[in-house]
Amino acid sequence: MLREIAPVIGVSATAAYRHFTNRQQLVEEVSSRGFDALGECVSLPGVVGADSAPGLAAYVDLRNAGIAVVQFAVAEPAWARLMVETVGGSPGVALAAAEVLAVMQAIVDRGIAAGTFRPGTQVSDHQVLWAGIGGLCTHAMFGLAPMGSPDADHATARTIDLCMTDMLTPEGLALREQAELPDGIATELPG
């Protein structure tokens, strides 16, 4: 197992045995690095036009982050599976996962300030959002449904939109209903 994982973390198999005391320590390192990579995906630059519509920008940025999580699972299904399997059993992995949540929470906090998200919304506690994202990721990780196609991208965007509904204020709902958002990552606010 160490021989298979060693190239993923950029060392030879012999070096892997010198750097890690056991397989579990290596698995936790690979999982932590997965959350670091996921954090980079979720930390996309904010959408262009955010100054003119901060509430809609916060919505789109959180939507983009959710789509990015699913896209990570599509691109790296084995890595994503390992991350899910180890997140609860290792303080280091949990810390790396918490950093991803902190990025998403900062987006929510911007949306709360702009009146889009309900006051007190904690992204880590929003079970509906995570059920949707987790379900889509499960399809990707285990090949339960084809992912990465235009139809799957539409289903991903629609699912995340629906799963964010309970987080929104009436103003946030109105902003979302008026916006024509793409099925993938939005780089600018809709006109």
PDB file of C-alpha atoms in Angstrom:
ATOM      1  CA  MET A   1       0.000   0.000   0.000  1.00  0.00           C
ATOM      2  CA  LEU A   2       2.798   2.448   0.809  1.00  0.00           C
ATOM      3  CA  ARG A   3       4.347   1.767  -2.600  1.00  0.00           C
ATOM      4  CA  GLU A   4       1.075   2.762  -4.310  1.00  0.00           C
ATOM      5  CA  ILE A   5       0.543   5.911  -2.251  1.00  0.00           C
ATOM      6  CA  ALA A   6       4.140   7.174  -2.285  1.00  0.00           C
ATOM      7  CA  PRO A   7       4.003   8.710  -5.787  1.00  0.00           C
ATOM      8  CA  VAL A   8       0.813  10.589  -4.882  1.00  0.00           C
ATOM      9  CA  ILE A   9       2.659  12.473  -2.157  1.00  0.00           C
ATOM     10  CA  GLY A  10       5.783  12.921  -4.227  1.00  0.00           C
ATOM     11  CA  VAL A  11       8.241  10.484  -2.630  1.00  0.00           C
ATOM     12  CA  SER A  12       9.729   7.132  -3.539  1.00  0.00           C
ATOM     13  CA  ALA A  13       8.352   4.007  -1.891  1.00  0.00           C
ATOM     14  CA  THR A  14      11.583   3.631   0.089  1.00  0.00           C
ATOM     15  CA  ALA A  15      11.333   7.221   1.291  1.00  0.00           C
ATOM     16  CA  ALA A  16       7.719   6.690   2.308  1.00  0.00           C
ATOM     17  CA  TYR A  17       8.825   4.043   4.783  1.00  0.00           C
ATOM     18  CA  ARG A  18      11.394   6.481   6.193  1.00  0.00           C
ATOM     19  CA  HIS A  19       8.940   9.391   6.538  1.00  0.00           C
ATOM     20  CA  PHE A  20       5.936   7.602   7.995  1.00  0.00           C
ATOM     21  CA  THR A  21       5.855   5.257  10.934  1.00  0.00           C
ATOM     22  CA  ASN A  22       2.841   3.357   9.647  1.00  0.00           C
ATOM     23  CA  ARG A  23       0.253   3.160   6.907  1.00  0.00           C
ATOM     24  CA  GLN A  24      -2.326   5.156   8.884  1.00  0.00           C
ATOM     25  CA  GLN A  25       0.018   8.118   9.232  1.00  0.00           C
ATOM     26  CA  LEU A  26       0.589   8.093   5.468  1.00  0.00           C
ATOM     27  CA  VAL A  27      -3.137   7.825   4.740  1.00  0.00           C
ATOM     28  CA  GLU A  28      -3.821  10.784   7.033  1.00  0.00           C
ATOM     29  CA  GLU A  29      -1.158  12.859   5.249  1.00  0.00           C
ATOM     30  CA  VAL A  30      -2.649  12.050   1.841  1.00  0.00           C
ATOM     31  CA  SER A  31      -6.125  12.895   3.139  1.00  0.00           C
ATOM     32  CA  SER A  32      -4.941  16.206   4.648  1.00  0.00           C
ATOM     33  CA  ARG A  33      -3.332  17.123   1.356  1.00  0.00           C
ATOM     34  CA  GLY A  34      -6.617  16.297  -0.337  1.00  0.00           C
ATOM     35  CA  PHE A  35      -8.404  18.814   1.852  1.00  0.00           C
ATOM     36  CA  ASP A  36      -5.671  21.338   1.071  1.00  0.00           C
ATOM     37  CA  ALA A  37      -6.282  20.764  -2.645  1.00  0.00           C
ATOM     38  CA  LEU A  38     -10.034  20.987  -2.113  1.00  0.00           C
ATOM     39  CA  GLY A  39      -9.508  24.243  -0.236  1.00  0.00           C
ATOM     40  CA  GLU A  40      -7.756  25.661  -3.292  1.00  0.00           C
ATOM     41  CA  CYS A  41     -10.733  24.631  -5.438  1.00  0.00           C
ATOM     42  CA  VAL A  42     -13.240  26.187  -3.034  1.00  0.00           C
ATOM     43  CA  SER A  43     -11.165  29.379  -2.697  1.00  0.00           C
ATOM     44  CA  LEU A  44     -11.939  30.447  -6.241  1.00  0.00           C
ATOM     45  CA  PRO A  45     -11.632  34.142  -6.933  1.00  0.00           C
ATOM     46  CA  GLY A  46     -14.900  35.917  -6.203  1.00  0.00           C
ATOM     47  CA  VAL A  47     -17.210  36.617  -9.099  1.00  0.00           C
ATOM     48  CA  VAL A  48     -16.664  39.756 -11.144  1.00  0.00           C
ATOM     49  CA  GLY A  49     -19.228  42.416 -10.289  1.00  0.00           C
ATOM     50  CA  ALA A  50     -19.416  41.696  -6.571  1.00  0.00           C
ATOM     51  CA  ASP A  51     -19.196  45.390  -5.663  1.00  0.00           C
ATOM     52  CA  SER A  52     -22.405  46.186  -7.518  1.00  0.00           C
ATOM     53  CA  ALA A  53     -24.395  43.284  -6.041  1.00  0.00           C
ATOM     54  CA  PRO A  54     -22.731  41.901  -2.887  1.00  0.00           C
ATOM     55  CA  GLY A  55     -25.726  39.757  -1.922  1.00  0.00           C
ATOM     56  CA  LEU A  56     -25.916  37.988  -5.261  1.00  0.00           C
ATOM     57  CA  ALA A  57     -22.119  37.689  -5.318  1.00  0.00           C
ATOM     58  CA  ALA A  58     -22.146  35.882  -1.968  1.00  0.00           C
ATOM     59  CA  TYR A  59     -24.835  33.513  -3.244  1.00  0.00           C
ATOM     60  CA  VAL A  60     -22.899  32.785  -6.441  1.00  0.00           C
ATOM     61  CA  ASP A  61     -19.612  32.361  -4.566  1.00  0.00           C
ATOM     62  CA  LEU A  62     -21.129  29.782  -2.190  1.00  0.00           C
ATOM     63  CA  ARG A  63     -22.826  28.034  -5.108  1.00  0.00           C
ATOM     64  CA  ASN A  64     -19.463  27.980  -6.918  1.00  0.00           C
ATOM     65  CA  ALA A  65     -17.809  26.504  -3.816  1.00  0.00           C
ATOM     66  CA  GLY A  66     -20.405  23.719  -3.682  1.00  0.00           C
ATOM     67  CA  ILE A  67     -19.941  22.985  -7.377  1.00  0.00           C
ATOM     68  CA  ALA A  68     -16.159  22.977  -6.847  1.00  0.00           C
ATOM     69  CA  VAL A  69     -16.498  20.318  -4.127  1.00  0.00           C
ATOM     70  CA  VAL A  70     -18.455  18.110  -6.529  1.00  0.00           C
ATOM     71  CA  GLN A  71     -16.007  18.765  -9.370  1.00  0.00           C
ATOM     72  CA  PHE A  72     -13.156  17.716  -7.080  1.00  0.00           C
ATOM     73  CA  ALA A  73     -14.912  14.404  -6.410  1.00  0.00           C
ATOM     74  CA  VAL A  74     -15.483  13.950 -10.158  1.00  0.00           C
ATOM     75  CA  ALA A  75     -11.806  14.621 -10.940  1.00  0.00           C
ATOM     76  CA  GLU A  76     -10.362  12.730  -7.945  1.00  0.00           C
ATOM     77  CA  PRO A  77     -12.866  10.050  -6.849  1.00  0.00           C
ATOM     78  CA  ALA A  78     -10.387   7.823  -5.006  1.00  0.00           C
ATOM     79  CA  TRP A  79      -8.815  10.778  -3.197  1.00  0.00           C
ATOM     80  CA  ALA A  80     -12.242  12.138  -2.252  1.00  0.00           C
ATOM     81  CA  ARG A  81     -13.255   8.719  -0.880  1.00  0.00           C
ATOM     82  CA  LEU A  82     -10.112   8.560   1.236  1.00  0.00           C
ATOM     83  CA  MET A  83     -10.812  12.056   2.581  1.00  0.00           C
ATOM     84  CA  VAL A  84     -14.358  11.124   3.606  1.00  0.00           C
ATOM     85  CA  GLU A  85     -13.168   7.921   5.239  1.00  0.00           C
ATOM     86  CA  THR A  86     -10.527   9.644   7.379  1.00  0.00           C
ATOM     87  CA  VAL A  87     -12.039  13.030   8.262  1.00  0.00           C
ATOM     88  CA  GLY A  88     -13.504  11.916  11.593  1.00  0.00           C
ATOM     89  CA  GLY A  89     -10.608   9.823  12.830  1.00  0.00           C
ATOM     90  CA  SER A  90      -7.680  12.193  12.670  1.00  0.00           C
ATOM     91  CA  PRO A  91      -7.224  15.615  14.267  1.00  0.00           C
ATOM     92  CA  GLY A  92      -4.911  16.682  11.421  1.00  0.00           C
ATOM     93  CA  VAL A  93      -7.397  15.700   8.742  1.00  0.00           C
ATOM     94  CA  ALA A  94     -10.245  17.325  10.670  1.00  0.00           C
ATOM     95  CA  LEU A  95      -8.230  20.555  10.859  1.00  0.00           C
ATOM     96  CA  ALA A  96      -7.622  20.533   7.107  1.00  0.00           C
ATOM     97  CA  ALA A  97     -11.353  19.931   6.517  1.00  0.00           C
ATOM     98  CA  ALA A  98     -12.221  22.747   8.915  1.00  0.00           C
ATOM     99  CA  GLU A  99     -10.138  25.137   6.827  1.00  0.00           C
ATOM    100  CA  VAL A 100     -12.316  24.358   3.800  1.00  0.00           C
ATOM    101  CA  LEU A 101     -15.421  25.041   5.894  1.00  0.00           C
ATOM    102  CA  ALA A 102     -13.905  28.316   7.098  1.00  0.00           C
ATOM    103  CA  VAL A 103     -13.579  29.531   3.512  1.00  0.00           C
ATOM    104  CA  MET A 104     -17.211  28.647   2.866  1.00  0.00           C
ATOM    105  CA  GLN A 105     -18.330  30.239   6.142  1.00  0.00           C
ATOM    106  CA  ALA A 106     -16.593  33.492   5.197  1.00  0.00           C
ATOM    107  CA  ILE A 107     -18.714  33.546   2.044  1.00  0.00           C
ATOM    108  CA  VAL A 108     -21.865  32.923   4.093  1.00  0.00           C
ATOM    109  CA  ASP A 109     -20.896  35.689   6.508  1.00  0.00           C
ATOM    110  CA  ARG A 110     -20.585  38.101   3.574  1.00  0.00           C
ATOM    111  CA  GLY A 111     -24.024  36.987   2.442  1.00  0.00           C
ATOM    112  CA  ILE A 112     -25.495  37.482   5.912  1.00  0.00           C
ATOM    113  CA  ALA A 113     -24.108  41.031   5.986  1.00  0.00           C
ATOM    114  CA  ALA A 114     -25.612  41.669   2.539  1.00  0.00           C
ATOM    115  CA  GLY A 115     -29.012  40.272   3.557  1.00  0.00           C
ATOM    116  CA  THR A 116     -28.884  37.181   1.327  1.00  0.00           C
ATOM    117  CA  PHE A 117     -28.345  34.452   3.939  1.00  0.00           C
ATOM    118  CA  ARG A 118     -30.311  34.123   7.156  1.00  0.00           C
ATOM    119  CA  PRO A 119     -28.573  35.528  10.241  1.00  0.00           C
ATOM    120  CA  GLY A 120     -26.789  32.844  12.230  1.00  0.00           C
ATOM    121  CA  THR A 121     -26.380  30.482   9.276  1.00  0.00           C
ATOM    122  CA  GLN A 122     -23.486  28.100   9.859  1.00  0.00           C
ATOM    123  CA  VAL A 123     -22.462  26.290   6.705  1.00  0.00           C
ATOM    124  CA  SER A 124     -21.043  23.372   8.701  1.00  0.00           C
ATOM    125  CA  ASP A 125     -24.457  22.755  10.281  1.00  0.00           C
ATOM    126  CA  HIS A 126     -26.509  23.041   7.108  1.00  0.00           C
ATOM    127  CA  GLN A 127     -27.451  19.396   6.638  1.00  0.00           C
ATOM    128  CA  VAL A 128     -29.559  19.943   3.528  1.00  0.00           C
ATOM    129  CA  LEU A 129     -26.661  21.558   1.659  1.00  0.00           C
ATOM    130  CA  TRP A 130     -24.239  18.837   2.696  1.00  0.00           C
ATOM    131  CA  ALA A 131     -26.736  16.093   1.861  1.00  0.00           C
ATOM    132  CA  GLY A 132     -26.965  17.451  -1.667  1.00  0.00           C
ATOM    133  CA  ILE A 133     -23.230  17.926  -2.082  1.00  0.00           C
ATOM    134  CA  GLY A 134     -22.527  14.560  -0.438  1.00  0.00           C
ATOM    135  CA  GLY A 135     -25.021  12.776  -2.659  1.00  0.00           C
ATOM    136  CA  LEU A 136     -23.505  14.269  -5.802  1.00  0.00           C
ATOM    137  CA  CYS A 137     -20.003  13.420  -4.580  1.00  0.00           C
ATOM    138  CA  THR A 138     -21.094   9.860  -3.846  1.00  0.00           C
ATOM    139  CA  HIS A 139     -22.255   9.515  -7.444  1.00  0.00           C
ATOM    140  CA  ALA A 140     -18.804  10.678  -8.548  1.00  0.00           C
ATOM    141  CA  MET A 141     -16.748   8.680  -6.029  1.00  0.00           C
ATOM    142  CA  PHE A 142     -18.493   5.377  -6.656  1.00  0.00           C
ATOM    143  CA  GLY A 143     -19.522   5.799 -10.296  1.00  0.00           C
ATOM    144  CA  LEU A 144     -23.226   5.522  -9.463  1.00  0.00           C
ATOM    145  CA  ALA A 145     -24.200   7.940 -12.220  1.00  0.00           C
ATOM    146  CA  PRO A 146     -22.276   9.530 -15.056  1.00  0.00           C
ATOM    147  CA  MET A 147     -20.742  12.817 -13.956  1.00  0.00           C
ATOM    148  CA  GLY A 148     -18.927  15.550 -15.853  1.00  0.00           C
ATOM    149  CA  SER A 149     -21.445  15.778 -18.693  1.00  0.00           C
ATOM    150  CA  PRO A 150     -23.638  18.796 -19.485  1.00  0.00           C
ATOM    151  CA  ASP A 151     -26.662  16.984 -18.007  1.00  0.00           C
ATOM    152  CA  ALA A 152     -24.744  16.120 -14.837  1.00  0.00           C
ATOM    153  CA  ASP A 153     -23.465  19.695 -14.572  1.00  0.00           C
ATOM    154  CA  HIS A 154     -27.047  20.959 -14.824  1.00  0.00           C
ATOM    155  CA  ALA A 155     -28.190  18.492 -12.161  1.00  0.00           C
ATOM    156  CA  THR A 156     -25.290  19.533  -9.899  1.00  0.00           C
ATOM    157  CA  ALA A 157     -26.072  23.244 -10.181  1.00  0.00           C
ATOM    158  CA  ARG A 158     -29.803  22.674  -9.726  1.00  0.00           C
ATOM    159  CA  THR A 159     -29.274  20.433  -6.688  1.00  0.00           C
ATOM    160  CA  ILE A 160     -26.992  22.942  -4.991  1.00  0.00           C
ATOM    161  CA  ASP A 161     -29.419  25.778  -5.749  1.00  0.00           C
ATOM    162  CA  LEU A 162     -32.276  23.815  -4.191  1.00  0.00           C
ATOM    163  CA  CYS A 163     -30.204  22.757  -1.177  1.00  0.00           C
ATOM    164  CA  MET A 164     -29.276  26.393  -0.456  1.00  0.00           C
ATOM    165  CA  THR A 165     -32.931  27.502  -0.342  1.00  0.00           C
ATOM    166  CA  ASP A 166     -33.382  27.192   3.435  1.00  0.00           C
ATOM    167  CA  MET A 167     -30.306  29.338   4.009  1.00  0.00           C
ATOM    168  CA  LEU A 168     -31.769  32.297   2.121  1.00  0.00           C
ATOM    169  CA  THR A 169     -33.724  35.294   3.326  1.00  0.00           C
ATOM    170  CA  PRO A 170     -36.736  36.374   1.241  1.00  0.00           C
ATOM    171  CA  GLU A 171     -34.407  38.941  -0.367  1.00  0.00           C
ATOM    172  CA  GLY A 172     -31.899  36.199  -1.124  1.00  0.00           C
ATOM    173  CA  LEU A 173     -34.613  34.065  -2.695  1.00  0.00           C
ATOM    174  CA  ALA A 174     -35.657  36.981  -4.891  1.00  0.00           C
ATOM    175  CA  LEU A 175     -32.048  37.590  -5.978  1.00  0.00           C
ATOM    176  CA  ARG A 176     -31.620  33.945  -6.916  1.00  0.00           C
ATOM    177  CA  GLU A 177     -34.911  33.803  -8.812  1.00  0.00           C
ATOM    178  CA  GLN A 178     -33.958  36.826 -10.904  1.00  0.00           C
ATOM    179  CA  ALA A 179     -30.473  35.561 -11.732  1.00  0.00           C
ATOM    180  CA  GLU A 180     -29.740  33.443 -14.767  1.00  0.00           C
ATOM    181  CA  LEU A 181     -26.843  31.355 -13.556  1.00  0.00           C
ATOM    182  CA  PRO A 182     -24.788  28.924 -15.637  1.00  0.00           C
ATOM    183  CA  ASP A 183     -24.685  25.225 -14.861  1.00  0.00           C
ATOM    184  CA  GLY A 184     -21.016  25.385 -13.869  1.00  0.00           C
ATOM    185  CA  ILE A 185     -18.785  27.787 -12.009  1.00  0.00           C
ATOM    186  CA  ALA A 186     -19.871  31.380 -12.627  1.00  0.00           C
ATOM    187  CA  THR A 187     -16.978  33.772 -13.096  1.00  0.00           C
ATOM    188  CA  GLU A 188     -19.103  36.913 -13.229  1.00  0.00           C
ATOM    189  CA  LEU A 189     -22.508  37.989 -12.022  1.00  0.00           C
ATOM    190  CA  PRO A 190     -25.323  37.542 -14.489  1.00  0.00           C
ATOM    191  CA  GLY A 191     -26.253  40.779 -16.258  1.00  0.00           C
TER     192      GLY A 191
END
